[in-house]
Every structure is written in structure tokens, then in C-alpha cells.
Short mmCIF file of C-alpha atoms in Angstrom, two decimals:
data_model
loop_
_atom_site.label_atom_id
_atom_site.label_comp_id
_atom_site.label_asym_id
_atom_site.label_seq_id
_atom_site.Cartn_x
_atom_site.Cartn_y
_atom_site.Cartn_z
CA UNK Z 1 37.15 -21.81 -104.97
CA UNK Z 2 34.76 -19.77 -107.39
CA UNK Z 3 35.46 -15.99 -108.70
CA UNK Z 4 32.98 -14.01 -106.71
CA UNK Z 5 34.55 -16.36 -103.67
CA UNK Z 6 37.64 -14.56 -104.13
CA UNK Z 7 36.98 -11.36 -105.04
CA UNK Z 8 36.51 -9.88 -101.77
CA UNK Z 9 39.75 -10.85 -100.26
CA UNK Z 10 42.09 -10.16 -103.64
CA UNK Z 11 40.32 -6.38 -102.78
CA UNK Z 12 41.15 -6.69 -99.29
CA UNK Z 13 44.77 -7.24 -100.45
CA UNK Z 14 45.00 -4.66 -103.33
CA UNK Z 15 43.77 -1.76 -101.16
CA UNK Z 16 46.43 -2.69 -97.78
CA UNK Z 17 49.53 -3.49 -99.56
CA UNK Z 18 50.02 -0.60 -100.62
CA UNK Z 19 49.32 1.14 -97.25
CA UNK Z 20 51.03 -1.42 -95.09
CA UNK Z 21 52.84 0.99 -92.64
CA UNK Z 22 56.17 -0.48 -92.77
CA UNK Z 23 55.60 1.34 -96.04
CA UNK Z 24 54.23 4.38 -95.44
CA UNK Z 25 55.99 5.36 -91.75
CA UNK Z 26 59.19 3.01 -91.96
CA UNK Z 27 60.79 5.32 -88.95
CA UNK Z 28 60.62 3.63 -86.01
CA UNK Z 29 60.14 6.69 -84.22
CA UNK Z 30 56.86 6.62 -86.33
CA UNK Z 31 55.65 3.38 -84.54
CA UNK Z 32 53.34 2.95 -81.78
CA UNK Z 33 54.54 1.45 -78.62
CA UNK Z 34 51.94 -1.33 -78.67
CA UNK Z 35 53.46 -2.27 -82.32
CA UNK Z 36 57.19 -2.00 -81.16
CA UNK Z 37 55.75 -3.31 -77.88
CA UNK Z 38 55.29 -6.84 -79.67
CA UNK Z 39 58.16 -6.70 -82.75
CA UNK Z 40 60.26 -6.22 -79.98
CA UNK Z 41 58.36 -9.64 -78.37
CA UNK Z 42 59.24 -11.58 -81.37
CA UNK Z 43 63.00 -10.13 -81.55
CA UNK Z 44 63.08 -11.53 -78.77
CA UNK Z 45 61.60 -15.26 -78.79
CA UNK Z 46 63.50 -16.16 -81.97
CA UNK Z 47 67.18 -14.08 -81.82
CA UNK Z 48 67.65 -14.46 -77.92
CA UNK Z 49 65.24 -17.32 -76.88
CA UNK Z 50 63.26 -15.18 -73.59
CA UNK Z 51 60.53 -12.82 -73.39
CA UNK Z 52 62.68 -10.26 -72.39
CA UNK Z 53 62.95 -7.55 -74.44
CA UNK Z 54 65.98 -6.42 -73.70
CA UNK Z 55 68.32 -6.78 -75.77
CA UNK Z 56 65.73 -5.85 -78.94
CA UNK Z 57 65.89 -3.01 -81.05
CA UNK Z 58 62.47 -1.27 -80.22
CA UNK Z 59 61.53 1.22 -77.34
CA UNK Z 60 58.72 1.25 -76.54
CA UNK Z 61 56.42 2.27 -73.18
CA UNK Z 62 54.11 -0.26 -72.93
CA UNK Z 63 56.41 -2.15 -70.54
CA UNK Z 64 56.44 -4.87 -67.57
CA UNK Z 65 58.80 -4.71 -65.18
CA UNK Z 66 59.90 -8.10 -63.23
CA UNK Z 67 62.75 -8.09 -60.79
CA UNK Z 68 64.91 -11.16 -59.74
CA UNK Z 69 66.47 -12.94 -56.20
CA UNK Z 70 69.54 -10.32 -56.82
CA UNK Z 71 67.45 -7.17 -57.81
CA UNK Z 72 68.03 -6.63 -61.58
CA UNK Z 73 64.99 -5.85 -64.07
CA UNK Z 74 63.94 -7.05 -66.10
CA UNK Z 75 61.68 -5.84 -68.89
CA UNK Z 76 58.68 -7.41 -71.32
CA UNK Z 77 55.83 -5.98 -72.91
CA UNK Z 78 52.32 -5.58 -71.09
CA UNK Z 79 50.86 -7.46 -73.66
CA UNK Z 80 49.77 -11.45 -73.93
CA UNK Z 81 52.59 -12.84 -75.49
CA UNK Z 82 50.73 -15.29 -78.01
CA UNK Z 83 50.65 -13.28 -80.75
CA UNK Z 84 54.57 -12.91 -80.77
CA UNK Z 85 54.94 -16.59 -79.89
CA UNK Z 86 52.76 -17.74 -83.05
CA UNK Z 87 54.32 -15.02 -85.12
CA UNK Z 88 57.71 -16.29 -83.20
CA UNK Z 89 57.46 -19.27 -86.11
CA UNK Z 90 57.21 -17.11 -89.71
CA UNK Z 91 60.04 -14.57 -88.03
CA UNK Z 92 62.67 -17.63 -87.51
CA UNK Z 93 62.30 -18.50 -90.95
CA UNK Z 94 62.98 -15.37 -91.85
CA UNK Z 95 65.50 -14.55 -89.60
CA UNK Z 96 67.63 -17.94 -91.37
CA UNK Z 97 66.78 -16.69 -94.62
CA UNK Z 98 68.68 -13.46 -93.44
CA UNK Z 99 66.16 -11.14 -93.26
CA UNK Z 100 66.44 -9.45 -89.55
CA UNK Z 101 64.82 -6.56 -88.06
CA UNK Z 102 68.37 -4.88 -88.12
CA UNK Z 103 69.26 -5.73 -91.61
CA UNK Z 104 66.11 -5.73 -92.91
CA UNK Z 105 63.32 -3.90 -91.03
CA UNK Z 106 60.75 -3.07 -93.48
CA UNK Z 107 60.66 -5.92 -95.30
CA UNK Z 108 60.71 -8.18 -91.66
CA UNK Z 109 57.64 -6.06 -90.48
CA UNK Z 110 55.93 -5.97 -93.62
CA UNK Z 111 55.78 -10.01 -94.53
CA UNK Z 112 54.71 -10.04 -90.16
CA UNK Z 113 52.42 -7.67 -90.27
CA UNK Z 114 51.29 -9.67 -94.10
CA UNK Z 115 51.71 -13.18 -92.34
CA UNK Z 116 49.57 -11.52 -88.93
CA UNK Z 117 47.35 -9.78 -89.74
CA UNK Z 118 46.02 -9.50 -93.32
CA UNK Z 119 46.05 -12.51 -95.06
CA UNK Z 120 43.36 -13.44 -92.28
CA UNK Z 121 41.33 -10.33 -92.57
CA UNK Z 122 41.64 -11.76 -95.94
CA UNK Z 123 40.59 -15.46 -95.36
CA UNK Z 124 37.53 -13.93 -93.23
CA UNK Z 125 35.67 -11.97 -95.94
CA UNK Z 126 36.29 -14.84 -98.67
CA UNK Z 127 34.25 -16.95 -94.82
CA UNK Z 128 31.81 -13.82 -94.94
CA UNK Z 129 30.94 -14.51 -98.36
CA UNK Z 130 30.12 -18.95 -97.89
CA UNK Z 131 28.53 -17.62 -94.43
CA UNK Z 132 26.25 -15.10 -96.56
CA UNK Z 133 24.11 -18.56 -98.05
CA UNK Z 134 21.96 -18.28 -94.48
CA UNK Z 135 20.44 -14.79 -96.46
CA UNK Z 136 20.05 -16.72 -99.85
CA UNK Z 137 21.73 -13.57 -101.41
CA UNK Z 138 23.00 -14.61 -105.10
CA UNK Z 139 27.16 -15.12 -105.43
CA UNK Z 140 27.99 -11.07 -106.60
CA UNK Z 141 25.26 -9.97 -103.68
CA UNK Z 142 26.84 -12.07 -101.50
CA UNK Z 143 30.10 -11.10 -102.52
CA UNK Z 144 29.64 -7.28 -102.10
CA UNK Z 145 28.86 -7.80 -98.63
CA UNK Z 146 32.24 -8.97 -97.61
CA UNK Z 147 33.88 -6.87 -99.31
CA UNK Z 148 31.25 -3.95 -97.75
CA UNK Z 149 31.77 -5.72 -94.08
CA UNK Z 150 35.58 -5.85 -94.18
CA UNK Z 151 35.51 -1.93 -95.77
CA UNK Z 152 32.81 -0.25 -93.37
CA UNK Z 153 33.21 -1.62 -90.12
CA UNK Z 154 36.68 0.26 -89.51
CA UNK Z 155 38.35 -3.34 -90.03
CA UNK Z 156 40.56 -2.47 -93.17
CA UNK Z 157 41.80 0.42 -90.93
CA UNK Z 158 44.77 -1.76 -89.28
CA UNK Z 159 44.71 -4.45 -91.34
CA UNK Z 160 47.43 -2.26 -92.05
CA UNK Z 161 49.10 -2.56 -89.05
CA UNK Z 162 50.28 -5.29 -87.05
CA UNK Z 163 47.51 -5.61 -84.88
CA UNK Z 164 46.50 -7.76 -82.11
CA UNK Z 165 42.45 -6.40 -82.18
CA UNK Z 166 42.09 -6.60 -85.73
CA UNK Z 167 43.77 -9.92 -85.55
CA UNK Z 168 41.64 -11.03 -82.68
CA UNK Z 169 38.42 -9.93 -84.92
CA UNK Z 170 39.51 -12.17 -87.79
CA UNK Z 171 39.90 -15.32 -85.18
CA UNK Z 172 36.56 -14.51 -83.81
CA UNK Z 173 34.91 -14.80 -88.31
CA UNK Z 174 37.24 -18.10 -88.23
CA UNK Z 175 35.14 -19.18 -85.66
CA UNK Z 176 31.33 -18.01 -86.09
CA UNK Z 177 31.85 -20.34 -89.66
CA UNK Z 178 32.92 -23.38 -88.43
CA UNK Z 179 29.57 -23.03 -85.83
CA UNK Z 180 27.64 -22.11 -89.43
CA UNK Z 181 29.70 -24.90 -90.93
CA UNK Z 182 28.69 -27.42 -88.27
CA UNK Z 183 24.75 -26.65 -87.99
CA UNK Z 184 25.08 -27.42 -91.78
CA UNK Z 185 27.76 -30.86 -91.85
CA UNK Z 186 24.92 -33.78 -92.00
CA UNK Z 187 27.91 -36.23 -90.38
CA UNK Z 188 27.94 -35.91 -87.00
CA UNK Z 189 31.56 -36.76 -86.16
CA UNK Z 190 32.81 -33.66 -89.02
CA UNK Z 191 30.39 -31.84 -87.36
CA UNK Z 192 31.75 -32.07 -83.82
CA UNK Z 193 35.10 -31.10 -85.01
CA UNK Z 194 34.41 -27.61 -86.46
CA UNK Z 195 33.20 -27.11 -83.13
CA UNK Z 196 36.33 -28.19 -81.95
CA UNK Z 197 37.67 -25.67 -84.68
CA UNK Z 198 35.11 -23.13 -83.06
CA UNK Z 199 36.39 -22.78 -79.45
CA UNK Z 200 39.96 -23.06 -80.67
CA UNK Z 201 39.66 -20.13 -83.00
CA UNK Z 202 37.29 -17.83 -80.27
CA UNK Z 203 39.61 -18.75 -77.42
CA UNK Z 204 42.87 -17.11 -79.46
CA UNK Z 205 41.06 -14.49 -80.43
CA UNK Z 206 41.01 -14.14 -76.47
CA UNK Z 207 44.25 -14.60 -76.04
CA UNK Z 208 45.50 -12.13 -78.59
CA UNK Z 209 42.80 -9.70 -77.33
CA UNK Z 210 40.96 -9.41 -73.69
CA UNK Z 211 38.31 -8.68 -74.97
CA UNK Z 212 37.98 -11.28 -76.98
CA UNK Z 213 36.38 -13.17 -73.78
CA UNK Z 214 33.21 -11.45 -74.24
CA UNK Z 215 33.10 -13.75 -77.79
CA UNK Z 216 34.24 -17.53 -75.90
CA UNK Z 217 31.24 -17.18 -73.74
CA UNK Z 218 28.41 -15.89 -75.44
CA UNK Z 219 29.58 -18.21 -78.05
CA UNK Z 220 29.27 -21.16 -76.13
CA UNK Z 221 25.50 -20.50 -75.84
CA UNK Z 222 25.57 -21.00 -80.29
CA UNK Z 223 26.49 -24.41 -79.33
CA UNK Z 224 24.60 -25.54 -76.08
CA UNK Z 225 21.62 -23.81 -78.73
CA UNK Z 226 21.93 -26.61 -81.52
CA UNK Z 227 18.89 -28.94 -82.23
CA UNK Z 228 20.88 -31.97 -81.41
CA UNK Z 229 19.63 -35.42 -79.74
CA UNK Z 230 21.46 -34.42 -75.56
CA UNK Z 231 24.31 -37.44 -76.04
CA UNK Z 232 25.51 -35.35 -79.09
CA UNK Z 233 24.44 -32.00 -77.57
CA UNK Z 234 27.02 -32.78 -74.57
CA UNK Z 235 30.04 -33.61 -77.31
CA UNK Z 236 29.33 -30.44 -78.69
CA UNK Z 237 29.99 -28.67 -76.08
CA UNK Z 238 33.02 -31.01 -74.78
CA UNK Z 239 34.44 -30.32 -78.22
CA UNK Z 240 33.65 -26.26 -77.53
CA UNK Z 241 35.57 -26.52 -74.52
CA UNK Z 242 38.12 -28.87 -75.22
CA UNK Z 243 39.48 -26.69 -78.03
CA UNK Z 244 39.10 -23.82 -76.20
CA UNK Z 245 41.81 -25.12 -73.78
CA UNK Z 246 44.71 -25.37 -76.09
CA UNK Z 247 44.91 -21.61 -77.08
CA UNK Z 248 44.62 -20.99 -73.05
CA UNK Z 249 47.01 -23.49 -72.07
CA UNK Z 250 49.55 -21.58 -73.98
CA UNK Z 251 48.49 -18.69 -73.17
CA UNK Z 252 49.01 -19.90 -69.18
CA UNK Z 253 52.63 -21.42 -70.17
CA UNK Z 254 53.83 -18.03 -71.55
CA UNK Z 255 52.24 -15.20 -69.50
CA UNK Z 256 52.70 -17.25 -65.62
CA UNK Z 257 56.25 -17.25 -65.49
CA UNK Z 258 56.55 -13.23 -66.46
CA UNK Z 259 53.16 -12.04 -64.31
CA UNK Z 260 52.96 -15.22 -61.78
CA UNK Z 261 48.93 -15.19 -62.48
CA UNK Z 262 46.83 -14.88 -66.05
CA UNK Z 263 46.38 -11.02 -65.88
CA UNK Z 264 48.70 -10.24 -67.97
CA UNK Z 265 51.78 -7.06 -67.74
CA UNK Z 266 48.78 -4.24 -68.92
CA UNK Z 267 46.77 -4.94 -65.83
CA UNK Z 268 49.50 -5.19 -63.26
CA UNK Z 269 50.20 -1.22 -61.91
CA UNK Z 270 53.74 -1.25 -61.24
CA UNK Z 271 55.19 1.76 -59.47
CA UNK Z 272 58.92 0.64 -60.29
CA UNK Z 273 59.74 3.21 -63.20
CA UNK Z 274 59.12 6.13 -60.70
CA UNK Z 275 61.11 4.67 -58.43
CA UNK Z 276 63.78 3.55 -61.01
CA UNK Z 277 63.61 7.29 -63.22
CA UNK Z 278 64.62 9.49 -59.29
CA UNK Z 279 67.21 6.85 -58.80
CA UNK Z 280 69.13 7.18 -62.62
CA UNK Z 281 68.13 11.37 -62.26
CA UNK Z 282 69.94 12.01 -59.00
CA UNK Z 283 73.89 12.55 -58.23
CA UNK Z 284 74.67 9.61 -56.92
CA UNK Z 285 73.25 6.83 -59.48
CA UNK Z 286 75.65 4.33 -61.11
CA UNK Z 287 74.42 3.54 -64.59
CA UNK Z 288 77.87 1.03 -64.88
CA UNK Z 289 75.75 -1.37 -62.08
CA UNK Z 290 72.21 -1.81 -63.73
CA UNK Z 291 72.46 -5.30 -66.31
CA UNK Z 292 72.27 -5.13 -69.80
CA UNK Z 293 69.00 -3.48 -70.47
CA UNK Z 294 66.83 -2.51 -73.28
CA UNK Z 295 69.13 -0.89 -75.16
CA UNK Z 296 66.90 1.90 -76.58
CA UNK Z 297 65.70 2.41 -73.17
CA UNK Z 298 69.03 2.28 -71.76
CA UNK Z 299 69.69 5.05 -73.96
CA UNK Z 300 67.22 7.56 -73.49
CA UNK Z 301 67.85 6.96 -69.56
CA UNK Z 302 71.26 7.92 -69.55
CA UNK Z 303 69.95 10.92 -72.03
CA UNK Z 304 67.37 12.71 -69.83
CA UNK Z 305 69.35 15.94 -68.40
CA UNK Z 306 68.11 15.15 -64.62
CA UNK Z 307 64.75 13.10 -64.01
CA UNK Z 308 64.55 14.68 -60.26
CA UNK Z 309 64.04 18.05 -61.62
CA UNK Z 310 60.59 17.26 -63.33
CA UNK Z 311 57.03 16.97 -62.68
CA UNK Z 312 56.37 14.39 -61.11
CA UNK Z 313 51.77 14.22 -60.84
CA UNK Z 314 50.13 12.14 -57.98
CA UNK Z 315 46.45 11.15 -58.95
CA UNK Z 316 43.69 13.05 -57.48
CA UNK Z 317 42.28 10.28 -55.22
CA UNK Z 318 38.82 10.26 -53.36
CA UNK Z 319 39.86 10.80 -49.84
CA UNK Z 320 41.21 14.72 -50.92
CA UNK Z 321 37.46 15.03 -51.18
CA UNK Z 322 35.41 16.27 -48.70
CA UNK Z 323 32.37 14.66 -50.87
CA UNK Z 324 32.47 11.92 -52.24
CA UNK Z 325 30.78 11.47 -55.67
CA UNK Z 326 26.65 10.43 -54.95
CA UNK Z 327 25.64 7.53 -56.84
CA UNK Z 328 23.81 9.61 -58.93
CA UNK Z 329 26.95 11.13 -59.96
CA UNK Z 330 28.48 8.21 -61.00
CA UNK Z 331 25.93 6.38 -62.66
CA UNK Z 332 25.69 10.22 -64.77
CA UNK Z 333 29.24 9.67 -65.33
CA UNK Z 334 29.32 6.52 -66.60
CA UNK Z 335 25.65 6.60 -69.16
CA UNK Z 336 28.28 9.93 -70.64
CA UNK Z 337 30.86 7.72 -70.94
CA UNK Z 338 29.14 4.97 -71.91
CA UNK Z 339 26.86 7.78 -74.83
CA UNK Z 340 30.77 9.39 -75.70
CA UNK Z 341 32.03 5.27 -77.24
CA UNK Z 342 29.13 5.43 -79.68
CA UNK Z 343 28.75 9.11 -80.83
CA UNK Z 344 32.29 10.75 -79.07
CA UNK Z 345 35.11 11.62 -81.14
CA UNK Z 346 36.34 7.81 -81.00
CA UNK Z 347 32.52 7.01 -81.01
CA UNK Z 348 31.29 3.74 -83.54
CA UNK Z 349 28.61 5.52 -84.86
CA UNK Z 350 30.86 8.67 -85.46
CA UNK Z 351 33.28 7.24 -87.74
CA UNK Z 352 30.97 4.14 -88.85
CA UNK Z 353 27.08 5.01 -89.33
CA UNK Z 354 26.93 1.77 -91.42
CA UNK Z 355 26.68 -0.09 -88.53
CA UNK Z 356 22.68 0.78 -87.61
CA UNK Z 357 22.38 -1.29 -91.02
CA UNK Z 358 24.17 -4.34 -88.81
CA UNK Z 359 21.47 -3.45 -85.57
CA UNK Z 360 18.11 -3.15 -87.92
CA UNK Z 361 19.83 -7.23 -89.65
CA UNK Z 362 19.16 -7.65 -85.82
CA UNK Z 363 16.56 -7.23 -85.67
CA UNK Z 364 15.10 -8.63 -88.50
CA UNK Z 365 16.37 -12.09 -87.70
CA UNK Z 366 14.44 -12.14 -84.11
CA UNK Z 367 10.80 -10.77 -85.36
CA UNK Z 368 11.73 -13.60 -88.29
CA UNK Z 369 11.32 -17.62 -88.63
CA UNK Z 370 15.40 -17.63 -88.87
CA UNK Z 371 16.83 -21.17 -87.15
CA UNK Z 372 17.35 -21.34 -83.95
CA UNK Z 373 21.38 -21.24 -84.10
CA UNK Z 374 20.91 -17.89 -86.20
CA UNK Z 375 18.93 -16.14 -83.91
CA UNK Z 376 21.53 -17.46 -81.13
CA UNK Z 377 24.42 -15.87 -83.01
CA UNK Z 378 22.55 -12.67 -83.50
CA UNK Z 379 21.48 -12.35 -80.18
CA UNK Z 380 25.64 -13.62 -78.87
CA UNK Z 381 27.33 -10.84 -81.07
CA UNK Z 382 24.84 -7.78 -79.44
CA UNK Z 383 25.44 -8.78 -76.15
CA UNK Z 384 29.35 -9.62 -76.40
CA UNK Z 385 29.77 -6.04 -77.99
CA UNK Z 386 27.84 -4.68 -74.90
CA UNK Z 387 29.75 -6.84 -72.28
CA UNK Z 388 32.75 -5.00 -74.47
CA UNK Z 389 31.62 -1.23 -74.46
CA UNK Z 390 29.71 -1.24 -71.13
CA UNK Z 391 33.67 -2.98 -69.17
CA UNK Z 392 35.20 0.46 -70.81
CA UNK Z 393 33.17 2.31 -69.74
CA UNK Z 394 33.12 0.70 -66.28
CA UNK Z 395 36.80 0.75 -66.18
CA UNK Z 396 36.91 4.81 -67.11
CA UNK Z 397 39.05 4.47 -70.31
CA UNK Z 398 40.55 7.09 -72.12
CA UNK Z 399 39.21 7.32 -75.28
CA UNK Z 400 42.47 9.19 -76.54
CA UNK Z 401 44.55 6.33 -76.41
CA UNK Z 402 41.56 4.48 -78.57
CA UNK Z 403 43.98 5.52 -81.87
CA UNK Z 404 42.25 5.72 -85.14
CA UNK Z 405 38.31 5.45 -84.72
CA UNK Z 406 38.36 3.09 -81.56
CA UNK Z 407 40.72 -0.05 -81.75
CA UNK Z 408 39.40 -1.88 -78.75
CA UNK Z 409 36.28 -2.29 -80.00
CA UNK Z 410 37.61 -4.01 -83.57
CA UNK Z 411 36.90 -7.62 -81.98
CA UNK Z 412 32.86 -7.62 -82.85
CA UNK Z 413 32.85 -4.99 -85.51
CA UNK Z 414 33.02 -6.83 -88.39
CA UNK Z 415 30.26 -9.70 -86.81
CA UNK Z 416 27.63 -6.80 -86.15
CA UNK Z 417 28.05 -5.34 -89.59
CA UNK Z 418 27.77 -8.68 -91.46
CA UNK Z 419 24.30 -9.12 -90.01
CA UNK Z 420 22.80 -6.52 -92.00
CA UNK Z 421 23.23 -9.01 -95.04
CA UNK Z 422 19.34 -9.49 -93.09
CA UNK Z 423 18.16 -6.45 -93.76
CA UNK Z 424 19.25 -6.46 -97.03
CA UNK Z 425 17.29 -9.46 -98.21
CA UNK Z 426 14.61 -7.20 -97.60
CA UNK Z 427 12.89 -4.95 -100.11
CA UNK Z 428 13.13 -1.21 -99.48
CA UNK Z 429 11.74 1.74 -100.83
CA UNK Z 430 14.68 3.76 -103.08
CA UNK Z 431 15.27 6.77 -100.76
CA UNK Z 432 16.02 4.09 -98.15
CA UNK Z 433 18.66 2.42 -100.16
CA UNK Z 434 20.21 6.13 -100.96
CA UNK Z 435 20.43 6.36 -97.36
CA UNK Z 436 21.49 3.34 -96.42
CA UNK Z 437 24.38 3.91 -99.86
CA UNK Z 438 25.37 7.11 -98.23
CA UNK Z 439 25.89 5.61 -94.85
CA UNK Z 440 28.21 3.52 -96.13
CA UNK Z 441 30.09 5.47 -98.51
CA UNK Z 442 30.87 7.44 -95.67
CA UNK Z 443 31.90 5.10 -93.19
CA UNK Z 444 34.09 3.35 -96.16
CA UNK Z 445 35.59 6.34 -96.82
CA UNK Z 446 36.64 7.55 -92.88
CA UNK Z 447 37.83 3.88 -92.81
CA UNK Z 448 40.47 3.84 -95.59
CA UNK Z 449 41.68 7.64 -94.41
CA UNK Z 450 42.46 5.82 -91.20
CA UNK Z 451 44.26 2.77 -92.97
CA UNK Z 452 46.70 5.34 -93.98
CA UNK Z 453 47.80 5.99 -90.30
CA UNK Z 454 45.90 4.06 -88.11
CA UNK Z 455 48.11 3.75 -84.50
CA UNK Z 456 50.68 6.58 -85.28
CA UNK Z 457 53.64 6.88 -82.36
CA UNK Z 458 51.32 10.58 -81.04
CA UNK Z 459 48.03 8.52 -81.54
CA UNK Z 460 44.81 10.84 -81.44
CA UNK Z 461 43.39 13.41 -79.26
CA UNK Z 462 40.49 14.37 -81.02
CA UNK Z 463 37.98 13.58 -84.03
CA UNK Z 464 39.98 11.07 -85.58
CA UNK Z 465 39.48 11.02 -88.92
CA UNK Z 466 39.97 14.48 -89.34
CA UNK Z 467 42.89 13.86 -87.85
CA UNK Z 468 43.93 11.26 -90.20
CA UNK Z 469 43.65 13.25 -92.97
CA UNK Z 470 45.69 15.91 -91.54
CA UNK Z 471 48.43 13.47 -91.49
CA UNK Z 472 47.64 13.16 -95.19
CA UNK Z 473 48.11 16.88 -95.54
CA UNK Z 474 50.81 17.92 -93.40
CA UNK Z 475 52.71 14.04 -93.08
CA UNK Z 476 54.80 14.08 -89.45
CA UNK Z 477 58.00 14.02 -88.87
CA UNK Z 478 59.69 12.41 -86.60
CA UNK Z 479 60.84 13.60 -83.92
CA UNK Z 480 63.87 12.69 -81.38
CA UNK Z 481 63.32 12.70 -78.80
CA UNK Z 482 63.78 10.59 -75.17
CA UNK Z 483 60.72 8.98 -73.96
CA UNK Z 484 58.65 10.27 -71.15
CA UNK Z 485 60.26 8.51 -67.60
CA UNK Z 486 57.34 10.91 -65.71
CA UNK Z 487 54.80 9.65 -62.79
CA UNK Z 488 51.91 10.78 -64.68
CA UNK Z 489 48.12 10.04 -65.18
CA UNK Z 490 49.28 9.93 -68.25
CA UNK Z 491 51.82 7.68 -67.94
CA UNK Z 492 52.56 4.79 -70.11
CA UNK Z 493 53.67 2.69 -66.81
#
């Protein structure tokens, strides 16, 4: 390893290590439900040898309820359990050494965030340096490109929390780098092994974050585009599928006993908490008959003064309308939602306009004489990104749940900005370079601002950069409130 190859990873670590969430916001009341659910699963696996999070110290509303034959409730995280299962290995070592969530919560959460997210992102920065050779840039420029991608894409914002999206983006980069290495390796058997590694990494990203499925599908096109003999290409496709099957089988083994199918818990609407709140709030409720639940959740239910007296809002359905929405009205609403994903208060270009250079780089690759695999990989990046954005648009996602900027789009942002290297290698007017520098400087400033608190407990409602700045000026104090167990449109259940 040369010094320039280590420059970007080291700088990423120097930026992230002092901004880690366990250092800045150690109070449990300030930790997001998403992160607490993941930490609860890790603790349950190591300390209780189960995926049930009843006896953990973390209180989260991102839960999935399962009833057994005796009508006893069992609570699980509604996330994919793969990331928590893999991080249970480091936590098991820490637990045996005396570092547990109950004794040393800050150190334990800090190390898990470091192993699970920050180090993979730093490693991916080194891979960007190596992949930059396809643009024929000199070493200092490749190191600068790697650092610019990690910071300018907003990826560094989520390198300070235990985020599945940030870790999945690192795995996607690893898979892309493995495919690039496969095209450069002269040994055909070694190249096939790299293809299997690519399938393993991208499939693991899909088990971390469901949006990674787009890359699992479209990067398959890169393997099919290899300029290999037909038999060797069939072997590469087989290796990619075999590598991808390993994380998928792990996911099935962990998730199927919980939900009964392949869908994670958050894709299963569970109306049970509404009935649970009504029974707890009634005068005849007897909490002593319940099994030993999650202690924070049980305490919250006991401290709720009168759940039955709280308003229960019912969703407005089409049956209540005299005139159902027309096709054009729905199309216009989808178009507006699609535009908001880019230029809204949680929009991509609103926070990271430097992504425009990445798109210009992709256009440059498609218009010039680049290798076929490079063109297909650039197209796969665009197609995967569009599939993810369109998917959330058609599901009418509430962008206010996207936390800082948009955590749902993290999977494709770094690889999109990486293609700006093809645009950077061309000559441009000084004014063009100034505009590019301003775009990156603005994006980097917003990303570093977001790294201070990308996933607050209360989330972000409006322009998130302004919200993050206000959190720095006026730090949030923990509000010791019980979770809202009210059935509404915004209910976490």
C-alpha cells in the first residue's frame, strides 16, 4: 500500500472518529428507533441467544409482534436481522471481555459503529482510489477523488451512526471493485473467484438494506457483458449467483422464523399494538398476567395514564371519497413526489448538488470509447438509482422519515459520484472548475454538518441541513417521555 492509497481512508477516520454518535449523543433518549432496534437485536443474540428483544435495555418503536400458541406476545426488531447477526460476533468478544451495553454502553456502541459502518466506509474509500485507475488519473488526484466521493455524496454523514444503509453502500462499492478487478485479472480462475466475491458483497448489501436488491440485479448485467468465451461467461454467471446465494440463505434462516416469509417485519402491517394499548388502558387490564416483556416497553405501558382516552386516528380510504382520484391525478402526484426526491426539503440535489458531476461523468463514459463493462457498470448505477427513487415514489413514502438528507438513497450515491472521475479527466474552462469546486464545497459542508447528528430521535421535518445546524446551535435535551402508543398515520406500528 502506497501513502496516497491510505490518504483517503485515514482522513475519513480522522473526521468520523470524534463525531461518532455514542460520543456526541450517548443518552438513550437521543438514539433513533432504527439504531436502538439494531442494538437490541445484537444484545438479544449474545446475551439471551434469541432474536427476541424483550429483555434488552433498549426501547424502540421499530418492532414486530408475534403471538405463540398460548397467545403470548414476542417482540422482534422489524429490520432485516442479518447486520445485527454479523455484528453479534464482535459484541460477543466485547461481552466476554467485560464490555457490555449495561456496564459500558458508550464504548460498546462506539466499537460496534466503528466495526460495522465506519471502517467499511474507510475501506471503500481505499477501493475508490484503486478503481480510479480506470480514469487514468495520477495518484494524488485518485486520492482526492476517493475523499471527494465519500464526503461530497453525503456518505460520511452516516459513517458516525450504526446505519444499515451506509454499510450497504460500502458493500456495493466492494462488489463493484471486485468486478473491476475481475476484468483486470489475467488468471481466469482468479477472475471467476472475484466475480463470486462481487455477488457475495452485493447480496449482503441487499440483506442489510432492501434497496440493495437493485444493485444485485443490475450488476449482474456487468458479468453478462464480460468479453469472455461463452463457457467462461457461464462460469462467471454461476459464480456470481453462488456468491449471492450465501447471504440470501442466511437471511432466510434468520427472518423466516420471525415473519414466516421472506419479507422483513416493516413490510408486514401489524395492527396488534392498537388492541394492546386499548387493553392496557382499560380498567380491567392486568399487566401481571403478561409475560416478561421488554422492560422499557413494559414500563412505558404501565406509565401511560389512559391509552383508551388518547385519540385514535383512522386512515382516510378511497371508499370515503365520492370521487376516487383519477389516473392523471395519481400520475401528477407521483411526478411531484419524484421531483421532491431530488429538489425537496430532503432532496438529493438540495443537499448534494455535486452529484450532477457524477451524472456528467456517466454521460461522458457513454459517449466515448470506454470498455463495454465500464459502460454497463455506469448504466447499472443509473438504473439502480432510478429504480430505488421510483420505488419510493410509487409507494408514496413520507420524505420526513428519511432523516438527514435521504438515508434511503445512500446505497447508490457514492458509486454515482465516483463516475465524476470520467468528467474530471477532461479539460475544462477555469469558470467550469470554479463551479465544480463550489458544488463540491457546498455538498461537503452539508455532509459534515449532517455527520454531527444524522439520525436524531425526533427526526427532521423540513430542510435537514438547517435542522442539523440548529441542533448544533441549540443542542437537544433528552425528553424523558414514554413512547406514543397511539394508532395513527404516523404511528411506528
